[in-house]
Short mmCIF file of C-alpha atoms in Angstrom, two decimals:
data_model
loop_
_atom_site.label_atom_id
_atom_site.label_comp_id
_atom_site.label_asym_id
_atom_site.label_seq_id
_atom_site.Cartn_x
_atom_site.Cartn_y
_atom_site.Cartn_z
CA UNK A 1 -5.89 3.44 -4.34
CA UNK A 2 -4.55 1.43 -7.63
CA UNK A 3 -5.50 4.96 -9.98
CA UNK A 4 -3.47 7.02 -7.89
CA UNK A 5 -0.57 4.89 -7.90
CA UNK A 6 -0.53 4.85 -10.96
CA UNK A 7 -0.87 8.66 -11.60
CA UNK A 8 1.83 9.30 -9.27
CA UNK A 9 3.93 6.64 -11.16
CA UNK A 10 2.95 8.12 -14.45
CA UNK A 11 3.28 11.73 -13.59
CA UNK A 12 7.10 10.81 -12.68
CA UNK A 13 7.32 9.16 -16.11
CA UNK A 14 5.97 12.00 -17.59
CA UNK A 15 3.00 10.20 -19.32
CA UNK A 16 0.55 13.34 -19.17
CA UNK A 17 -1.73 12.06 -21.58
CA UNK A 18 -2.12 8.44 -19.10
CA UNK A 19 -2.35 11.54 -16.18
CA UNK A 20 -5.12 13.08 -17.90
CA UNK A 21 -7.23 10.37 -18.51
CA UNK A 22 -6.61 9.13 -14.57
CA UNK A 23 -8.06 12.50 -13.48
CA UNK A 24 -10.65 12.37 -15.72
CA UNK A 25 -11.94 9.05 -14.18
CA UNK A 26 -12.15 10.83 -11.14
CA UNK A 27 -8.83 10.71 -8.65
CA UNK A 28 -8.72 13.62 -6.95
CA UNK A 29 -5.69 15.60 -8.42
CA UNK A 30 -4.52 16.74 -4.83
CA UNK A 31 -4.71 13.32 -3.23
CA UNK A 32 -1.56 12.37 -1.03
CA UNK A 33 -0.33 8.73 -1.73
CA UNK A 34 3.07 7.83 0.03
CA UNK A 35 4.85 10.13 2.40
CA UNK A 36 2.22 12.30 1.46
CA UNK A 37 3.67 12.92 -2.11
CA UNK A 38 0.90 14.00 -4.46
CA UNK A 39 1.27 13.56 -8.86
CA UNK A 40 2.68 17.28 -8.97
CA UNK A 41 5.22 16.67 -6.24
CA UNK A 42 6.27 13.60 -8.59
CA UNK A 43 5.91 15.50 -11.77
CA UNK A 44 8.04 18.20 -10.17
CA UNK A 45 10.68 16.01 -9.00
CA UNK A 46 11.06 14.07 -11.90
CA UNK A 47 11.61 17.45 -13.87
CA UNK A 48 7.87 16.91 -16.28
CA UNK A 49 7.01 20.13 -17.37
CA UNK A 50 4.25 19.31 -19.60
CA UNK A 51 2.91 17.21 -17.00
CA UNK A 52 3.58 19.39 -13.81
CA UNK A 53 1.00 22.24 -16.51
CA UNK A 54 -1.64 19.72 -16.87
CA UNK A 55 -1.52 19.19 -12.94
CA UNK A 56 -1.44 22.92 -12.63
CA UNK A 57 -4.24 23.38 -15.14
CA UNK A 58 -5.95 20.61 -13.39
CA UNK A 59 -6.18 22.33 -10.66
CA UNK A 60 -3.11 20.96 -8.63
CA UNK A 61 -2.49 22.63 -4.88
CA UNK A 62 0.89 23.95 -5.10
CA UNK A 63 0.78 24.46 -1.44
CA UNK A 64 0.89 21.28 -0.21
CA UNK A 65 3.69 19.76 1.69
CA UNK A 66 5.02 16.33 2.08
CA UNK A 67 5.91 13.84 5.11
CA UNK A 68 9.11 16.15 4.90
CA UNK A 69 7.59 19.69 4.87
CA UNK A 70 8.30 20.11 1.10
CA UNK A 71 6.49 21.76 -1.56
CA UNK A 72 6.64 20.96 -5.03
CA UNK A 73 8.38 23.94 -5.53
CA UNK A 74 10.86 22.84 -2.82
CA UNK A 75 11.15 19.53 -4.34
CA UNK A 76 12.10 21.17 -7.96
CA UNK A 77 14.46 23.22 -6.32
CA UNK A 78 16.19 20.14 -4.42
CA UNK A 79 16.55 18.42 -7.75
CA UNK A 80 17.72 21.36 -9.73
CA UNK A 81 14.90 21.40 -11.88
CA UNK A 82 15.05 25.43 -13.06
CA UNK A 83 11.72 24.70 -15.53
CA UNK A 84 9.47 23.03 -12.87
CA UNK A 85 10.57 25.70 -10.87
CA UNK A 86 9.79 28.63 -12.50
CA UNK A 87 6.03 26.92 -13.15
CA UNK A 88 5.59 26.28 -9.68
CA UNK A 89 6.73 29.95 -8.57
CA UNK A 90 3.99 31.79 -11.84
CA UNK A 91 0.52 32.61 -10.51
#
C-alpha cells in the first residue's frame, strides 16, 4: 500500500520520473487508493501533463471512475485543466 501512496502523492506533485520508477517496481498503474482515485486521476487533477503521458503511456485506464463517478477526464474538466483534458479525450 506505502508505493501507491506515494505514486498517487507524486503523480499530484508532478514527480514523473519518482512515478516511473514506482511502476517499474511493480504497482499496478490502475490501482484505486482512496475514494477510488488512481495516479492519473491525481495527475489529471493536479493539471501534470508530463506525468498524466507517462500514466497514459504506461498504460493508465482512462475509463475508470472514482467514489464520485468521475473520470480523469471529468476531473480535468472540473479543475479547468484544458491540457490534461485534451490528453485524456486523444486516442
Amino acid at each position: 500500500m506505502a508505493s501507491f501512496a506515494l505514486i498517487c502523492s507524486e503523480a499530484g506533485e508532478g514527480q514523473t520520473k519518482v512515478v516511473s520508477q514506482v511502476l517499474d517496481a511493480g504497482v499496478d498503474v490502475n490501482r484505486a487508493y482512496k475514494n477510488d482515485l488512481t495516479a492519473l486521476m491525481w495527475a489529471a487533477g493536479y493539471d501534470r501533463a508530463e506525468t498524466v503521458e507517462l500514466l497514459l503511456a504506461r498504460g493508465a485506464n482512462r475509463s475508470l471512475k472514482d467514489n464520485r463517478g468521475m473520470t480523469a477526464k471529468d476531473i480535468a474538466v472540473q479543475t479547468k485543466s484544458d491540457r490534461i483534458t485534451e490528453l485524456l479525450s486523444a486516442g
